Coordinates of C-alpha atoms in Angstrom, one line a residue:
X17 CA 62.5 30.4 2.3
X18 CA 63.9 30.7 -1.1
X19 CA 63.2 28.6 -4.5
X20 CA 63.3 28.6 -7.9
X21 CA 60.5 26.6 -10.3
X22 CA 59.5 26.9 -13.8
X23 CA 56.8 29.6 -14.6
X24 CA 54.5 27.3 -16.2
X25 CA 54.7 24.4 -13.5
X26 CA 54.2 27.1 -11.0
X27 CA 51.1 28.9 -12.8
X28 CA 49.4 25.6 -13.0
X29 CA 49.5 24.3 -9.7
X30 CA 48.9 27.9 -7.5
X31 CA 45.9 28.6 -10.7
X32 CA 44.6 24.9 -9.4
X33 CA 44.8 25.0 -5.5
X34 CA 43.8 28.5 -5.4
X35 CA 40.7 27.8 -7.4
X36 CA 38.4 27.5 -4.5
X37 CA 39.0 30.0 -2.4
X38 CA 36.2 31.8 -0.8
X39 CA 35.8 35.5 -2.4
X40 CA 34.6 36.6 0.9
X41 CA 36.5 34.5 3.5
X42 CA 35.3 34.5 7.5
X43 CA 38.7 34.9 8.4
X44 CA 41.6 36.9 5.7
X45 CA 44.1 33.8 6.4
X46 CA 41.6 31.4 4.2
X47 CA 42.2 33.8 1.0
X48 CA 45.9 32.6 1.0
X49 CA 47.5 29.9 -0.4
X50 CA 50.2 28.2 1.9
X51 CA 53.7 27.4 0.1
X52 CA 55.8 24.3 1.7
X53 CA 59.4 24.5 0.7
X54 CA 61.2 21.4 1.9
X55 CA 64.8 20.6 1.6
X56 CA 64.3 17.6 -1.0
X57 CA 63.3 20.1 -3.8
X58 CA 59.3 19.6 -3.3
X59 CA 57.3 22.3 -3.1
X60 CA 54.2 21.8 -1.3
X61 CA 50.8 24.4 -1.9
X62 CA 48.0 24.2 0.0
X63 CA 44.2 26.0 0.8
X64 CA 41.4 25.3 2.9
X65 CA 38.1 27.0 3.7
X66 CA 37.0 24.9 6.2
X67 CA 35.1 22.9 4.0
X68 CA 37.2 22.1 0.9
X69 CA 41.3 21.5 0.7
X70 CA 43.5 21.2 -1.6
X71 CA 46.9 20.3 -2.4
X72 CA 49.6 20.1 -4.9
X73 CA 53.1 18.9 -5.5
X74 CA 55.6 20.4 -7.9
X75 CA 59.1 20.2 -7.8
X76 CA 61.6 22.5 -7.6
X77 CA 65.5 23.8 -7.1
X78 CA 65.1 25.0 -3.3
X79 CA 67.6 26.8 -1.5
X80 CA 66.1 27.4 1.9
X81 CA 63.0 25.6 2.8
X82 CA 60.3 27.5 4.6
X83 CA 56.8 28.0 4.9
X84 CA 54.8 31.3 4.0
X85 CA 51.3 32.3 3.5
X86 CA 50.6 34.9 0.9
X87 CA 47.5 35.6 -1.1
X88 CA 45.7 33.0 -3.4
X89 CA 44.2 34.9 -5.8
X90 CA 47.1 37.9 -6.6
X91 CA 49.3 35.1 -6.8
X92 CA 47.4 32.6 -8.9
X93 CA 47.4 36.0 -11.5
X94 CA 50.7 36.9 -11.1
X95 CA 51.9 33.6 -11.9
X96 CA 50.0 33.4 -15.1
X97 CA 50.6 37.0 -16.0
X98 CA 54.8 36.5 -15.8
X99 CA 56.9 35.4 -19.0
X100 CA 58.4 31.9 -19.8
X101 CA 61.0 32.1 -17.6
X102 CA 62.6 30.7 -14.7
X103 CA 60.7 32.0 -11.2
X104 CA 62.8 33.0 -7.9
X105 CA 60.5 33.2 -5.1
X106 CA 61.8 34.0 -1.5
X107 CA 61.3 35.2 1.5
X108 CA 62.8 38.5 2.6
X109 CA 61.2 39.6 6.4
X110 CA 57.8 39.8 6.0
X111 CA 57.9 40.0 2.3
X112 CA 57.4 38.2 -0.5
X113 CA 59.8 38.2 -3.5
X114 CA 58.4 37.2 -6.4
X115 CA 61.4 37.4 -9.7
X116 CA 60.8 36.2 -13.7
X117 CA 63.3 37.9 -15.7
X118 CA 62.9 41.6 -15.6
X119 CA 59.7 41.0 -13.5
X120 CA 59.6 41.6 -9.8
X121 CA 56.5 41.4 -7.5
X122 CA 56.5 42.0 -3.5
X123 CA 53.5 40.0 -2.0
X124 CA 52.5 41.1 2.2
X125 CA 52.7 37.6 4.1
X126 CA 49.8 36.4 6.0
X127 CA 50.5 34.9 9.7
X128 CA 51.6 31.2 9.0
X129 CA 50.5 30.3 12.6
X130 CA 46.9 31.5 12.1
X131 CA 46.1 29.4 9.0
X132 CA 44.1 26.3 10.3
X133 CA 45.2 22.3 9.8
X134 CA 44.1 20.9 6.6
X135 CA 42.2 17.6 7.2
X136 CA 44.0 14.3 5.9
X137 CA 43.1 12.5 2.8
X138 CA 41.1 9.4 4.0
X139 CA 42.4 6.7 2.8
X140 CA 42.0 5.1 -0.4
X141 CA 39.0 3.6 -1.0
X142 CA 39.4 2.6 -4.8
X143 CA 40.0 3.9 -7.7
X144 CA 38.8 5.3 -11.3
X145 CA 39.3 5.8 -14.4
X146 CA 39.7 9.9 -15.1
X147 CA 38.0 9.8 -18.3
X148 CA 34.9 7.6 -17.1
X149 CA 34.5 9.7 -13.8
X150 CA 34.8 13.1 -15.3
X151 CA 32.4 12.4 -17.7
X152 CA 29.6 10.5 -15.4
X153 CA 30.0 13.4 -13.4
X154 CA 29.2 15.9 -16.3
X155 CA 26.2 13.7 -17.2
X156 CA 24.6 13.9 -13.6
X157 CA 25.4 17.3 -12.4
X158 CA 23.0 18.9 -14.6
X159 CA 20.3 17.6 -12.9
X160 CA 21.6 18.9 -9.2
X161 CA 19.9 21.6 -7.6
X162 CA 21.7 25.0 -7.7
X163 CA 19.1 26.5 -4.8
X164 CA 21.6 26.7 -1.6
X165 CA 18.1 26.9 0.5
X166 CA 17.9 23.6 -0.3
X167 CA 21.4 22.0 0.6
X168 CA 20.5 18.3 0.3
X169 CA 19.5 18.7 -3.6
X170 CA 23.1 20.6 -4.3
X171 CA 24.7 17.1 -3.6
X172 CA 25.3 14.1 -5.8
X173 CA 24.7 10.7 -4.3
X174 CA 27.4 8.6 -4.4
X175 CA 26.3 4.8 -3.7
X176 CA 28.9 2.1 -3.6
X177 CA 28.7 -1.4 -3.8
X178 CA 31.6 -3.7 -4.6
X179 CA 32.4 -2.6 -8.2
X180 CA 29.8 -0.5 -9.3
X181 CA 29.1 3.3 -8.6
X182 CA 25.9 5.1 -8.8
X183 CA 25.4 8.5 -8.8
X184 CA 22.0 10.0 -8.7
X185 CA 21.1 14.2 -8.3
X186 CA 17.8 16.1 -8.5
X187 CA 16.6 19.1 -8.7
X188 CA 12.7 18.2 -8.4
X189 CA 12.0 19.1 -11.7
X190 CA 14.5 16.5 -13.4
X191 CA 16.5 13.5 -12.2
X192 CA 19.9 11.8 -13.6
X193 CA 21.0 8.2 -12.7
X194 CA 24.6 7.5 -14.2
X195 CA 26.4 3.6 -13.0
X196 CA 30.3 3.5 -13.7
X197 CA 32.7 1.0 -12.5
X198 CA 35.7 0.9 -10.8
X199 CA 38.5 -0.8 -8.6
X200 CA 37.6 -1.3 -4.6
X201 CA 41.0 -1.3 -2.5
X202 CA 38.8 -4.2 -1.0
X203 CA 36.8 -6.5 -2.3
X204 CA 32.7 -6.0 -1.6
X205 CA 32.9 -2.3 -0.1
X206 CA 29.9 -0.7 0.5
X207 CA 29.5 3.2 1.3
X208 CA 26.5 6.2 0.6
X209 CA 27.7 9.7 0.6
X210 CA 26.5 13.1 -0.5
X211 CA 28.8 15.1 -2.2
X212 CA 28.4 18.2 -3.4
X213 CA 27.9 18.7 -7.2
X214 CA 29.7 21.9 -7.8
X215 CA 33.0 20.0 -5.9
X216 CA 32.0 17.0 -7.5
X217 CA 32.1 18.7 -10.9
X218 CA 35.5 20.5 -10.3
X219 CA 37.5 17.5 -8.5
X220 CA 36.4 15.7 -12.0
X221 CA 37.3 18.0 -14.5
X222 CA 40.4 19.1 -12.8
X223 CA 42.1 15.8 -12.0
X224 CA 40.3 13.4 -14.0
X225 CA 40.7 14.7 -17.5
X226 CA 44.4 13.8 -17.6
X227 CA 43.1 10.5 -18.3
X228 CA 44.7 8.3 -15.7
X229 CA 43.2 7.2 -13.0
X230 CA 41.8 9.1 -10.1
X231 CA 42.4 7.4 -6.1
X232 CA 39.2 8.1 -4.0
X233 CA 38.7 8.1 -0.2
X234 CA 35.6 7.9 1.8
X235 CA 35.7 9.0 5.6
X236 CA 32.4 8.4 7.4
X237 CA 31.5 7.6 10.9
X238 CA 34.3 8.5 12.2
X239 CA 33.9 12.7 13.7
X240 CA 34.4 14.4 10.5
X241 CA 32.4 12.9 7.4
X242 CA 34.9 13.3 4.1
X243 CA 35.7 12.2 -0.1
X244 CA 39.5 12.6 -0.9
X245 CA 40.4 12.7 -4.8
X246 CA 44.2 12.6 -5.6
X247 CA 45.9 12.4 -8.9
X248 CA 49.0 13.4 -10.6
X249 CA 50.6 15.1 -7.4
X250 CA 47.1 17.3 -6.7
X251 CA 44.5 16.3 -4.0
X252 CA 41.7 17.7 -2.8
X253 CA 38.8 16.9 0.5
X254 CA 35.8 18.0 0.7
X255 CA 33.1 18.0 3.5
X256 CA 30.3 15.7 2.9
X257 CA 26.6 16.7 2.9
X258 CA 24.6 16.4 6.0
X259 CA 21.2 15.0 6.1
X260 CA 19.0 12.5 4.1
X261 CA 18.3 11.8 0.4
X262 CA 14.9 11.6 -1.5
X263 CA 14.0 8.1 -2.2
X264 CA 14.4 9.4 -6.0
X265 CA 14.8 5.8 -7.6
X266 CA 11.5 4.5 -7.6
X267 CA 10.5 7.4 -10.0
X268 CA 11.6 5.9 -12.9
X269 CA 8.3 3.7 -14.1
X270 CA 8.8 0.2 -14.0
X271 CA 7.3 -0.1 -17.5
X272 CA 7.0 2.2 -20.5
X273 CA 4.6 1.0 -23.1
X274 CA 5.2 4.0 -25.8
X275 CA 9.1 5.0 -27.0
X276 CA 10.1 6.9 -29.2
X277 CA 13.8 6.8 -30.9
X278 CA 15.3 10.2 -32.7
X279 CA 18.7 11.2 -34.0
X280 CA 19.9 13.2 -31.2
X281 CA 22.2 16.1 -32.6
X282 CA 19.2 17.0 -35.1
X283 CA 16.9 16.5 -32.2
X284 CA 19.4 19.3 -30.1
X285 CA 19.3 21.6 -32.9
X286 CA 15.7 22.0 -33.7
X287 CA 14.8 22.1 -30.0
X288 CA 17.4 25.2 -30.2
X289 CA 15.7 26.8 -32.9
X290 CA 12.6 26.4 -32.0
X291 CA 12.7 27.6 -28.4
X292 CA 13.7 30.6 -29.1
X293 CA 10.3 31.9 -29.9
X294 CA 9.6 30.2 -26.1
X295 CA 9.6 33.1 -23.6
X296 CA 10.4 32.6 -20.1
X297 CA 8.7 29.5 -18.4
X298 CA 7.0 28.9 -21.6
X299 CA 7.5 25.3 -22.6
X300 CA 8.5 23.9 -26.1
X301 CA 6.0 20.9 -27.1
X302 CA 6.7 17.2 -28.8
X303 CA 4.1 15.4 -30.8
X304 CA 5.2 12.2 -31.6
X305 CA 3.3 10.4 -34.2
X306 CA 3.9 8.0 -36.6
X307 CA 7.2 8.6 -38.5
X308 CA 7.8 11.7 -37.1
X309 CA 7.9 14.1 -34.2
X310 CA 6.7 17.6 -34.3
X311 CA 8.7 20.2 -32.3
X312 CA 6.6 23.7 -31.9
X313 CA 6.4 26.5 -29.1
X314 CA 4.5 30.1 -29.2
X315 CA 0.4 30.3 -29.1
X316 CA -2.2 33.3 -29.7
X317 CA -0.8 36.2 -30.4
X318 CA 2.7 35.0 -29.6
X319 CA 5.4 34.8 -31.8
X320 CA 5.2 30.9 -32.9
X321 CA 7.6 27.7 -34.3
X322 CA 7.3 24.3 -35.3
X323 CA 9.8 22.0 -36.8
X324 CA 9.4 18.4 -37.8
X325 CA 11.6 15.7 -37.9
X326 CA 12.1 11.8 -38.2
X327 CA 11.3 9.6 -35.5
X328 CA 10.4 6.0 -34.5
X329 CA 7.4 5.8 -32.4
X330 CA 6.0 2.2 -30.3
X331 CA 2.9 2.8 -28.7
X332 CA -0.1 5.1 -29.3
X333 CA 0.7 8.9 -30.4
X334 CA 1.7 10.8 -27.7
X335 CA 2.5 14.8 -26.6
X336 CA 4.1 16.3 -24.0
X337 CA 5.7 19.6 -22.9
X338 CA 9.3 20.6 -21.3
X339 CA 11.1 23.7 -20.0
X340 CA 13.3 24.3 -23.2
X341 CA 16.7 24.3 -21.2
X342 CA 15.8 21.2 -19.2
X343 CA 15.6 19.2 -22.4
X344 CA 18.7 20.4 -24.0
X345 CA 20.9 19.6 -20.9
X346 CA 19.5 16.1 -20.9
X347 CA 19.9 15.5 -24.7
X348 CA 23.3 17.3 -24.3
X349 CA 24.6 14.8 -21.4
X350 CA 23.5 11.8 -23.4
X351 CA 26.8 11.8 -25.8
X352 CA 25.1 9.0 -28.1
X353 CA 24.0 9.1 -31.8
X354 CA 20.3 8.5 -31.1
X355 CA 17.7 9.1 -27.5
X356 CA 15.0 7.0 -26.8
X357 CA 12.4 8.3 -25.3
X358 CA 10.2 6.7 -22.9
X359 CA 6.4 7.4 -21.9
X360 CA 3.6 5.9 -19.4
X361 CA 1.6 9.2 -19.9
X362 CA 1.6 12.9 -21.1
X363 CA 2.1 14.1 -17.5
X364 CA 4.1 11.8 -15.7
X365 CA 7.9 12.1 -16.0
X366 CA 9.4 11.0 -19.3
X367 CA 12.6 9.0 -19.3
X368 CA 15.8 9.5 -21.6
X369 CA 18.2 6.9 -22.2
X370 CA 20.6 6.9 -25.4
X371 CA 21.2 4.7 -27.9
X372 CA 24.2 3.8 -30.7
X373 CA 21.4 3.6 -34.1
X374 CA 18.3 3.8 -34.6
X375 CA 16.7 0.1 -34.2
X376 CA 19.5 -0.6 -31.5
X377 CA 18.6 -1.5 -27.6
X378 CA 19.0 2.0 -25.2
X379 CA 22.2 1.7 -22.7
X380 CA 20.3 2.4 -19.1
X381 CA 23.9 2.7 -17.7
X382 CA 22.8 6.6 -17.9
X383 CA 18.7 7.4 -17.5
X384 CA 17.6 10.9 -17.2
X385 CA 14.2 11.4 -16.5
X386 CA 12.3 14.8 -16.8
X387 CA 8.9 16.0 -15.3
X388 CA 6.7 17.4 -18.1
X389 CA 5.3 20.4 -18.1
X390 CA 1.2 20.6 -18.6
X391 CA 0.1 22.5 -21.6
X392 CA -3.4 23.8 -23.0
X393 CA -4.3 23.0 -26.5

């Protein structure tokens, strides 16, 4: 095998397929990367850990095709680590030549016939926009559980139905509920899959914030339960999650009869301020009154803040309590100018929705609702 490929070309897509390789891998053939060299001038890369592949495409001036299996990581830094130059890579016995300019690097090969068959990408399913899915999947991942004890709340929900996707995560403590649409290969599909949100999260910001659109695959029923994502020469399969989802949708309350509206980036920055006078697991508190809406946190002896700022309020005055960060990564997924907030009752969950101004209607196209926490005083 022997090739030559521009250094940045080949940075980007070994930095990109080698991304999620296992640090400690069940067998030392899963910490390489596999490089295709084909007689057209495409050069094909490739990992898998059994759970999650991926691929990419670059092209390149190839001299001898071949197939080798070296090691993800070292390379993915090597790569990034040579100059702007031209790259020779080849294969010389059970070596790896790696030449840029005055650079030379010798990579150990792993066995070729060792490395296991990557899963196909199931076919197309419909596709997205890249901008749209990367960030619907920013706005419900903060809600998924990061507990691996509890594998079901790692994963997004993905439900399908003709044109319209609905993702939902939870981590107990919050919930987020983000609709998108996008382009069914056929007309009416239906599908429910559990993906998991750290996947979910990396598929959209790797391939969907070039902006085009993203093709995605759903495999179920048939032996091996997978999502495919491809885009711009890079695709990637992951393992769906086994098992059940919460019935999560019929917590959000039917009917609010209090809301309060508040400029959100002010609303971000007091919340910042004042919290940090909140110790761990202490909550920050909002009283909403008319006019205005007081942020404070500390008691007793405690160091203490309060801030106040402008608010609408509809309904009776209301206060409630949240974990600090809980709230910030709600108001931070929002992305509008303005958040309304919606109550039934002190201690039941409290819903956030955005809006575009201040007397405007909320946009429930993205709902994150938040469990308060009880509070003394």
């Amino acid at each position: 095998m022997k090739f030559r490929v521009e250094r940045d070309v080949l940075a980007d897509a070994v930095t990109w397929t080698a991304r999620t390789l296992p640090t400690r891998p069940p067998a030392p053939v899963l910490a390489g990367v596999r490089i295709e060299a084909d007689a057209q001038g495409v050069i094909n890369l490739a990992s898998f850990d059994y759970e999650t592949s991926a691929r990419s495409e670059i092209p390149a001036e190839v001299a001898e095709p071949g197939t080798v299996l070296v090691s993800g990581r070292l390379l993915a830094e090597i790569s990034r680590a040579l100059p702007n130059k031209p790259v020779d890579v080849a294969l010389e016995g059970s070596k790896v030549i790696v030449t840029c300019g005055a650079s030379r690097f010798t990579l150990l090969t792993m066995p070729v016939d060792e490395y296991p068959a990557l899963p196909g990408l199931p076919e197309v399913s419909g596709t997205v926009s890249g901008d749209a899915f990367t960030h619907a999947v920013a706005q419900v991942t903060v809600a998924a559980s990061r507990d691996d004890t509890l594998p079901l709340l790692t994963g997004v929900r993905v439900e399908i139905e003709g044109e319209r996707i609905t993702l939902l995560s939870t981590d107990r403590y919050r919930l987020a509920l983000r609709e998108l649409t996008w382009t069914p290969a056929t007309p009416g599909f239906s599908a429910v899959a559990l993906v998991r949100a750290r996947t979910l999260n990396d598929v959209a910001k790797s391939l969907g914030s070039g902006g085009g659109l993203v093709n995605v695959g759903l495999s179920t029923g048939q032996g091996l339960d997978l999502v495919g994502f491809e885009a711009g020469g890079r695709q990637t399969t992951s393992q769906l999650v086994d098992g059940d989802y919460p019935a999560v949708r019929r917590l959000f309350p039917d009917s609010t009869p209090i809301h309060a509206v508040v400029a959100t980036a002010p609303l971000i920055e007091a919340a910042k301020r004042v919290s940090l006078v909140a110790e761990r697991n202490t909550p920050i508190r909002l009283s909403f009154s008319e006019g205005q809406v007081v942020l404070d946190a500390g008691q007793g002896d405690d160091a203490q803040a309060s801030e106040a700022l402008e608010a609408v309020l509809v309904g009776e005055d209301i206060a409630v309590a949240f974990n600090p960060q809980f709230l910030l990564d709600g108001l931070g997924a929002l992305g509008t100018d303005f958040v309304r907030l919606s109550f039934t009752h002190p201690n039941k969950p409290v819903e956030f929705t955005g809006q575009g101004s201040l007397d405007g209607q909320d946009d429930s196209a993205y709902r994150y609702l938040l469990v308060p926490i009880r509070f003394t005083g």
